[in-house]
Amino acid sequence: FGLIQTVTYGIVSAKGRSNVGINEYENFIQTDAAINPGNSGGPLVSLRGEIIGVNSAIFSQSGGYQGIGFAVPINMARKIMRDLIEKGTVSRGWLGVGIQDVSHDLAKAFKLKSTKGSLITGVMQDTPAQKAGMRKGDVVIRINDKLIQNSNHLRNEIANAGAYAEIEMELIRDGKTVLLKLKLDERPKKIGRMKTSPEPTQTPEQLELLGMTVEELTEENAKQLGIEPGIGVVISNVKSGSPAEKSGLLPGMIVQEAERQAVSNIDTFKEIINDIDQGKGILLLIRTSNGSRYIFLQEN
């Protein structure tokens, strides 16, 4: 509004706020102190006069202040400042894995005692994670002296550790604790993603499970997806209101694993699901355009 040296006040409503869709790395301080257009980049100051954050964004339907503002914590801002001064660019640590939060269903499927930690859904080739021996299905519960709460927490801790930092990691693997020491890499400028899912081609060999129909992943579909054939089966249809739809499954997604076993084609998928009690649910590893994630699929 063109008014300089303006001060507003309020309370800190929450710390560690994430999944608000502003940045890839989110660990915001939420405040109800008024943040208006032009305030971004200004300091969030404590009662002791300490700068505790940098005002960044607001939630608003009108474009003006509505009581929900976000600030980048000063510790995160300080590291970015140092990187820009010393290197001219922001350098973040990189592990080379796909991650997701641990839901109650997934905790049950992986026989975990709590939902804290970050579940590994994929390990990229020639990365610190692969070199250290990390696997799909590992659950990261600690980085150095920090207990990991969720996937966003893990992402921030790895990024803030910095490129080439040496870290100690504690995992849960098949119910047992595993300790790893590894050296992080620098986050690449671009990280490849699976291409947009194509329309599945109709084939005579199909299989239905809890509201989803899967079929063989043809060479044509695999080529469109930018992946190798023989790494799963493609979902061709999802029934409205079914367990599959409620789990977020969509046509074009790829089933890579079932019950922690690799699915290479329709036949292997049949063998796996025929050997389990489907009434108790089934753990699937699904590949989407944004990477891989685990889903526990069961009857309503």
Coordinates of N, CA and C in Angstrom, one line a residue, residues 10-186:
G10 N 0.5 -10.2 16.2 CA -0.4 -11.3 16.3 C 0.3 -12.4 17.1
I11 N -0.2 -13.6 17.0 CA 0.4 -14.8 17.6 C 0.9 -15.8 16.6
V12 N 1.8 -16.7 17.1 CA 2.2 -17.8 16.3 C 1.1 -18.9 16.5
S13 N 0.5 -19.3 15.4 CA -0.6 -20.3 15.5 C -0.1 -21.7 15.4
A14 N 1.0 -21.9 14.6 CA 1.6 -23.2 14.4 C 3.0 -23.1 13.9
K15 N 3.8 -24.2 14.2 CA 5.1 -24.3 13.6 C 5.2 -25.6 12.7
G16 N 6.1 -25.6 11.8 CA 6.3 -26.8 11.0 C 5.1 -27.0 10.0
R17 N 4.5 -26.0 9.6 CA 3.3 -26.1 8.7 C 3.8 -26.5 7.3
S18 N 3.2 -27.6 6.7 CA 3.6 -28.0 5.4 C 2.4 -28.4 4.6
N19 N 2.6 -28.8 3.4 CA 1.5 -29.2 2.5 C 0.5 -28.1 2.2
V20 N 1.0 -26.9 2.1 CA 0.1 -25.8 1.8 C 0.3 -25.4 0.3
G21 N 1.1 -26.0 -0.4 CA 1.2 -25.8 -1.8 C 1.9 -24.6 -2.3
I22 N 2.8 -24.1 -1.4 CA 3.5 -22.8 -1.8 C 4.9 -23.1 -2.4
N23 N 5.7 -24.0 -1.7 CA 7.0 -24.3 -2.1 C 7.2 -25.8 -2.0
E24 N 8.3 -26.3 -2.6 CA 8.6 -27.7 -2.5 C 9.1 -28.1 -1.1
Y25 N 9.9 -27.2 -0.5 CA 10.4 -27.4 0.8 C 9.6 -26.4 1.8
E26 N 8.7 -27.0 2.6 CA 7.8 -26.2 3.4 C 8.0 -26.6 4.9
N27 N 8.2 -25.6 5.7 CA 8.3 -25.8 7.1 C 7.9 -24.4 7.8
F28 N 6.8 -24.0 7.4 CA 6.4 -22.6 7.7 C 6.0 -22.4 9.2
I29 N 6.2 -21.1 9.6 CA 5.6 -20.6 10.8 C 4.3 -20.0 10.4
Q30 N 3.2 -20.4 11.0 CA 1.9 -19.8 10.7 C 1.6 -18.7 11.8
T31 N 1.1 -17.6 11.3 CA 0.8 -16.5 12.2 C -0.4 -15.8 11.8
D32 N -1.1 -15.1 12.8 CA -2.3 -14.3 12.4 C -1.9 -12.8 12.3
A33 N -0.6 -12.5 12.5 CA -0.2 -11.1 12.3 C -0.5 -10.7 10.8
A34 N -1.0 -9.6 10.6 CA -1.4 -9.2 9.3 C -0.2 -9.1 8.3
I35 N -0.3 -9.8 7.2 CA 0.7 -9.8 6.1 C -0.1 -9.3 4.9
N36 N 0.2 -8.1 4.4 CA -0.5 -7.6 3.3 C 0.4 -7.5 2.0
P37 N -0.2 -7.2 0.9 CA 0.6 -7.1 -0.3 C 1.8 -6.2 -0.1
G38 N 3.0 -6.6 -0.5 CA 4.2 -5.8 -0.3 C 5.0 -6.2 1.0
N39 N 4.4 -7.0 1.9 CA 5.0 -7.4 3.1 C 6.0 -8.6 2.9
S40 N 5.8 -9.3 1.9 CA 6.6 -10.5 1.7 C 8.1 -10.1 1.7
G41 N 8.9 -10.9 2.4 CA 10.3 -10.6 2.5 C 10.7 -9.8 3.8
G42 N 9.6 -9.3 4.4 CA 9.8 -8.5 5.7 C 10.0 -9.5 6.9
P43 N 10.5 -9.0 8.0 CA 10.8 -9.9 9.1 C 9.6 -10.2 10.0
L44 N 9.6 -11.4 10.5 CA 8.6 -11.8 11.6 C 9.5 -11.7 12.9
V45 N 9.1 -10.9 13.8 CA 9.9 -10.6 15.0 C 9.2 -11.0 16.3
S46 N 10.0 -11.6 17.2 CA 9.5 -12.0 18.5 C 9.4 -10.8 19.4
L47 N 8.8 -11.0 20.6 CA 8.6 -10.0 21.6 C 10.0 -9.5 22.1
R48 N 11.0 -10.4 22.0 CA 12.4 -10.0 22.4 C 13.1 -9.3 21.3
G49 N 12.5 -9.0 20.2 CA 13.1 -8.3 19.1 C 14.0 -9.2 18.2
E50 N 13.8 -10.5 18.3 CA 14.6 -11.4 17.5 C 13.8 -11.7 16.2
I51 N 14.6 -11.7 15.1 CA 14.0 -12.1 13.8 C 13.8 -13.6 13.8
I52 N 12.6 -14.1 13.8 CA 12.4 -15.6 13.8 C 11.9 -16.1 12.5
G53 N 11.6 -15.2 11.5 CA 11.2 -15.7 10.2 C 11.1 -14.6 9.2
V54 N 10.9 -15.0 8.0 CA 10.8 -14.1 6.8 C 9.4 -14.3 6.3
N55 N 8.6 -13.2 6.3 CA 7.2 -13.3 5.8 C 7.2 -13.7 4.4
S56 N 6.3 -14.7 4.1 CA 6.4 -15.3 2.7 C 5.1 -15.3 2.0
A57 N 3.9 -15.6 2.6 CA 2.7 -15.8 1.9 C 1.5 -15.7 2.8
I58 N 0.3 -15.6 2.2 CA -0.9 -15.6 3.0 C -1.9 -16.6 2.3
F59 N -2.9 -17.1 3.1 CA -4.0 -17.7 2.5 C -5.1 -16.7 2.4
S60 N -5.6 -16.5 1.2 CA -6.7 -15.4 1.0 C -7.5 -15.7 -0.2
Q61 N -8.8 -15.5 -0.1 CA -9.7 -15.6 -1.2 C -9.9 -14.2 -1.9
S62 N -9.6 -13.2 -1.1 CA -9.8 -11.8 -1.7 C -8.5 -11.1 -2.2
G63 N -7.4 -11.7 -1.8 CA -6.1 -11.1 -2.1 C -5.6 -10.3 -0.9
G64 N -6.4 -10.0 0.1 CA -6.0 -9.3 1.2 C -5.9 -10.2 2.5
Y65 N -5.5 -9.6 3.6 CA -5.2 -10.3 4.8 C -6.5 -11.0 5.3
Q66 N -6.5 -12.3 5.7 CA -7.6 -12.9 6.3 C -7.3 -13.8 7.5
G67 N -6.1 -13.5 8.1 CA -5.8 -14.1 9.4 C -4.9 -15.3 9.3
I68 N -4.5 -15.7 8.1 CA -3.6 -16.8 8.0 C -2.4 -16.4 7.1
G69 N -1.2 -16.3 7.8 CA 0.0 -15.9 7.1 C 1.1 -16.9 7.4
F70 N 2.1 -17.0 6.5 CA 3.2 -17.9 6.6 C 4.5 -17.2 6.5
A71 N 5.5 -17.7 7.4 CA 6.8 -17.1 7.3 C 7.8 -18.3 7.3
V72 N 8.9 -18.1 6.5 CA 10.0 -19.1 6.4 C 10.8 -19.0 7.7
P73 N 11.0 -20.1 8.5 CA 11.8 -20.0 9.7 C 13.2 -19.4 9.5
I74 N 13.7 -18.7 10.4 CA 15.0 -18.0 10.2 C 16.1 -18.9 10.0
N75 N 16.1 -20.1 10.6 CA 17.2 -21.1 10.4 C 17.3 -21.5 8.9
M76 N 16.1 -21.7 8.3 CA 16.1 -22.1 6.9 C 16.5 -20.9 6.0
A77 N 16.0 -19.7 6.4 CA 16.4 -18.5 5.6 C 17.9 -18.2 5.7
R78 N 18.4 -18.5 6.9 CA 19.9 -18.2 7.1 C 20.7 -19.1 6.2
K79 N 20.4 -20.4 6.1 CA 21.2 -21.2 5.3 C 21.1 -20.8 3.8
I80 N 19.9 -20.4 3.4 CA 19.7 -19.9 2.0 C 20.6 -18.7 1.8
M81 N 20.6 -17.8 2.7 CA 21.4 -16.6 2.6 C 22.8 -16.9 2.5
R82 N 23.3 -17.8 3.3 CA 24.8 -18.2 3.2 C 25.1 -18.8 1.9
D83 N 24.2 -19.7 1.4 CA 24.5 -20.3 0.1 C 24.6 -19.2 -1.0
L84 N 23.6 -18.3 -1.0 CA 23.6 -17.2 -2.0 C 24.8 -16.3 -2.0
I85 N 25.3 -16.0 -0.7 CA 26.5 -15.2 -0.6 C 27.7 -15.9 -1.0
E86 N 27.9 -17.2 -0.6 CA 29.1 -17.9 -0.9 C 29.2 -18.5 -2.3
K87 N 28.0 -19.0 -2.8 CA 28.0 -19.8 -4.0 C 27.2 -19.1 -5.1
G88 N 26.3 -18.2 -4.8 CA 25.5 -17.6 -5.8 C 24.3 -18.4 -6.1
T89 N 24.1 -19.5 -5.5 CA 22.9 -20.4 -5.7 C 22.7 -21.2 -4.5
V90 N 21.5 -21.7 -4.3 CA 21.1 -22.5 -3.2 C 21.5 -24.0 -3.4
S91 N 22.2 -24.5 -2.5 CA 22.7 -25.9 -2.6 C 21.9 -26.8 -1.6
R92 N 21.2 -27.8 -2.0 CA 20.5 -28.6 -1.1 C 21.0 -30.1 -1.2
G93 N 20.9 -30.8 -0.1 CA 21.3 -32.2 -0.1 C 20.3 -33.0 -0.8
W94 N 20.7 -34.2 -1.3 CA 19.9 -35.0 -2.1 C 20.2 -36.5 -1.8
L95 N 19.1 -37.3 -1.6 CA 19.2 -38.7 -1.2 C 19.0 -39.6 -2.4
G96 N 18.0 -39.2 -3.2 CA 17.7 -40.0 -4.4 C 16.6 -41.1 -4.1
V97 N 15.5 -40.7 -3.4 CA 14.5 -41.7 -3.1 C 13.1 -41.1 -3.4
G98 N 12.1 -41.9 -3.5 CA 10.7 -41.5 -3.5 C 10.2 -41.8 -2.1
I99 N 9.4 -40.9 -1.6 CA 8.9 -41.0 -0.2 C 7.4 -40.7 -0.1
Q100 N 6.8 -41.2 1.0 CA 5.4 -40.9 1.3 C 5.2 -41.0 2.8
D101 N 4.1 -40.4 3.3 CA 3.8 -40.5 4.7 C 3.3 -41.9 5.0
V102 N 3.4 -42.3 6.3 CA 2.9 -43.6 6.8 C 1.5 -43.4 7.3
S103 N 0.5 -43.9 6.6 CA -0.9 -43.9 7.1 C -1.1 -45.0 8.1
H104 N -2.2 -45.0 8.8 CA -2.5 -46.1 9.8 C -2.6 -47.4 9.0
D105 N -3.2 -47.4 7.8 CA -3.3 -48.7 7.1 C -1.9 -49.2 6.7
L106 N -1.0 -48.3 6.3 CA 0.3 -48.7 5.9 C 1.1 -49.1 7.1
A107 N 0.9 -48.5 8.2 CA 1.6 -48.9 9.4 C 1.2 -50.3 9.8
K108 N 0.0 -50.6 9.6 CA -0.5 -52.0 9.9 C 0.1 -53.0 8.8
A109 N 0.1 -52.6 7.6 CA 0.6 -53.5 6.5 C 2.1 -53.8 6.7
F110 N 2.9 -52.7 7.1 CA 4.3 -52.9 7.3 C 4.7 -53.3 8.7
K111 N 3.7 -53.6 9.6 CA 3.9 -54.0 11.0 C 4.7 -53.0 11.7
L112 N 4.3 -51.7 11.6 CA 5.0 -50.6 12.3 C 4.2 -50.3 13.6
K113 N 4.9 -49.8 14.6 CA 4.3 -49.4 15.9 C 3.6 -48.0 15.8
S114 N 4.0 -47.2 14.9 CA 3.4 -45.8 14.8 C 3.4 -45.4 13.4
T115 N 2.8 -44.2 13.1 CA 2.8 -43.6 11.8 C 3.9 -42.6 11.6
K116 N 4.8 -42.5 12.5 CA 5.9 -41.5 12.4 C 7.0 -42.1 11.5
G117 N 7.7 -41.2 10.8 CA 8.7 -41.7 9.8 C 8.3 -41.4 8.4
S118 N 9.1 -41.8 7.5 CA 8.9 -41.6 6.0 C 9.2 -42.9 5.3
L119 N 8.2 -43.3 4.5 CA 8.2 -44.6 3.8 C 8.9 -44.4 2.5
I120 N 9.9 -45.3 2.2 CA 10.6 -45.2 0.9 C 9.8 -46.0 -0.1
T121 N 9.4 -45.3 -1.2 CA 8.7 -45.9 -2.3 C 9.5 -46.3 -3.5
G122 N 10.7 -45.8 -3.6 CA 11.6 -46.1 -4.7 C 13.0 -45.6 -4.5
V123 N 14.0 -46.2 -5.0 CA 15.4 -45.8 -4.9 C 15.9 -45.7 -6.3
M124 N 16.4 -44.5 -6.6 CA 17.0 -44.2 -7.9 C 18.4 -44.8 -8.1
Q125 N 18.7 -45.0 -9.4 CA 20.0 -45.6 -9.7 C 21.1 -44.6 -9.5
D126 N 22.2 -45.1 -9.0 CA 23.5 -44.3 -8.9 C 23.3 -43.1 -8.0
T127 N 22.6 -43.3 -6.8 CA 22.4 -42.2 -5.9 C 22.9 -42.6 -4.5
P128 N 23.0 -41.6 -3.6 CA 23.5 -41.9 -2.3 C 22.7 -43.0 -1.6
A129 N 21.4 -43.0 -1.9 CA 20.5 -44.0 -1.3 C 20.8 -45.4 -1.8
Q130 N 21.0 -45.5 -3.1 CA 21.3 -46.9 -3.6 C 22.7 -47.3 -3.2
K131 N 23.7 -46.4 -3.2 CA 25.0 -46.8 -2.7 C 25.0 -47.3 -1.3
A132 N 24.1 -46.7 -0.5 CA 24.1 -47.0 1.0 C 23.3 -48.3 1.2
G133 N 22.6 -48.8 0.2 CA 21.8 -50.0 0.4 C 20.4 -49.8 0.8
M134 N 19.8 -48.6 0.6 CA 18.4 -48.4 0.9 C 17.5 -49.2 0.0
R135 N 16.3 -49.6 0.5 CA 15.4 -50.4 -0.3 C 14.0 -49.8 -0.3
K136 N 13.2 -50.1 -1.3 CA 11.8 -49.8 -1.2 C 11.2 -50.5 0.0
G137 N 10.3 -49.8 0.7 CA 9.7 -50.4 1.9 C 10.4 -50.0 3.2
D138 N 11.6 -49.5 3.1 CA 12.3 -49.0 4.3 C 11.5 -47.8 4.9
V139 N 11.6 -47.6 6.2 CA 10.9 -46.5 6.8 C 12.0 -45.7 7.6
V140 N 12.3 -44.5 7.2 CA 13.3 -43.6 7.8 C 12.7 -43.0 9.1
I141 N 13.3 -43.3 10.2 CA 12.8 -42.8 11.5 C 13.7 -41.8 12.2
R142 N 15.0 -41.7 11.7 CA 15.9 -40.8 12.3 C 17.0 -40.4 11.3
I143 N 17.3 -39.1 11.3 CA 18.5 -38.5 10.6 C 19.4 -37.8 11.7
N144 N 20.6 -38.3 11.9 CA 21.5 -37.8 12.9 C 20.7 -37.8 14.2
D145 N 20.5 -36.7 14.9 CA 19.8 -36.6 16.2 C 18.4 -36.2 16.1
K146 N 17.8 -36.1 14.8 CA 16.5 -35.7 14.6 C 15.5 -36.9 14.3
L147 N 14.5 -37.1 15.1 CA 13.5 -38.1 14.9 C 12.6 -37.6 13.8
I148 N 12.4 -38.4 12.7 CA 11.6 -38.0 11.6 C 10.1 -38.2 11.8
Q149 N 9.4 -37.1 11.6 CA 7.9 -37.1 11.9 C 7.1 -37.6 10.6
N150 N 7.5 -37.1 9.5 CA 6.8 -37.4 8.2 C 7.7 -37.2 7.0
S151 N 7.2 -37.4 5.8 CA 8.0 -37.2 4.6 C 8.5 -35.8 4.4
N152 N 7.6 -34.8 4.7 CA 8.1 -33.4 4.6 C 9.2 -33.1 5.5
H153 N 9.2 -33.7 6.7 CA 10.3 -33.5 7.6 C 11.6 -34.1 7.1
L154 N 11.5 -35.3 6.5 CA 12.7 -35.9 6.0 C 13.2 -35.1 4.8
R155 N 12.3 -34.6 3.9 CA 12.8 -33.8 2.8 C 13.5 -32.6 3.2
N156 N 13.0 -31.9 4.2 CA 13.6 -30.7 4.7 C 15.0 -31.0 5.4
E157 N 15.1 -32.1 6.2 CA 16.3 -32.4 6.9 C 17.4 -32.7 5.9
I158 N 17.1 -33.5 4.9 CA 18.1 -33.8 3.8 C 18.5 -32.6 3.1
A159 N 17.6 -31.7 2.7 CA 17.9 -30.5 2.0 C 18.8 -29.6 2.8
N160 N 18.4 -29.4 4.1 CA 19.1 -28.5 5.0 C 20.5 -29.0 5.4
A161 N 20.7 -30.3 5.3 CA 22.0 -30.9 5.7 C 23.0 -30.4 4.6
G162 N 22.6 -30.2 3.4 CA 23.5 -29.7 2.4 C 24.1 -30.8 1.5
A163 N 24.6 -30.4 0.4 CA 25.2 -31.3 -0.6 C 26.5 -31.8 0.1
Y164 N 26.8 -33.1 -0.1 CA 28.0 -33.8 0.3 C 28.2 -33.9 1.8
A165 N 27.1 -33.6 2.6 CA 27.1 -33.8 4.0 C 27.1 -35.3 4.3
E166 N 27.8 -35.7 5.4 CA 27.7 -37.1 5.8 C 26.7 -37.2 7.0
I167 N 25.8 -38.1 6.8 CA 24.7 -38.3 7.8 C 24.6 -39.7 8.3
E168 N 24.0 -39.9 9.5 CA 23.6 -41.2 10.0 C 22.1 -41.3 9.9
M169 N 21.7 -42.5 9.4 CA 20.2 -42.7 9.2 C 19.8 -44.0 9.9
E170 N 18.7 -43.9 10.6 CA 18.1 -45.1 11.2 C 16.8 -45.5 10.5
L171 N 16.7 -46.7 10.1 CA 15.6 -47.2 9.3 C 14.9 -48.4 10.1
I172 N 13.6 -48.6 9.7 CA 12.9 -49.8 10.1 C 12.8 -50.6 8.8
R173 N 13.3 -51.8 8.8 CA 13.2 -52.7 7.6 C 12.8 -54.1 8.0
D174 N 11.6 -54.5 7.6 CA 11.0 -55.8 7.9 C 11.0 -55.9 9.4
G175 N 10.6 -54.9 10.1 CA 10.5 -55.0 11.6 C 11.7 -54.8 12.4
K176 N 12.9 -54.7 11.7 CA 14.2 -54.6 12.4 C 14.8 -53.2 12.2
T177 N 15.6 -52.8 13.1 CA 16.3 -51.5 13.0 C 17.6 -51.7 12.2
V178 N 17.8 -50.8 11.3 CA 19.0 -50.7 10.4 C 19.6 -49.4 10.5
L179 N 20.9 -49.3 10.8 CA 21.7 -48.1 10.8 C 22.6 -47.9 9.6
L180 N 22.5 -46.8 8.9 CA 23.3 -46.5 7.7 C 24.0 -45.2 7.9
K181 N 25.3 -45.2 7.3 CA 26.0 -43.9 7.2 C 26.2 -43.7 5.7
L182 N 25.9 -42.5 5.3 CA 26.1 -42.2 3.9 C 26.4 -40.7 3.6
K183 N 26.8 -40.4 2.4 CA 27.2 -39.0 2.0 C 26.2 -38.6 1.0
L184 N 25.5 -37.5 1.3 CA 24.5 -36.9 0.4 C 25.2 -36.4 -0.9
D185 N 24.4 -36.3 -1.9 CA 24.8 -35.6 -3.2 C 24.1 -34.3 -3.3
E186 N 24.4 -33.5 -4.3 CA 23.8 -32.3 -4.6 C 22.5 -32.5 -5.4

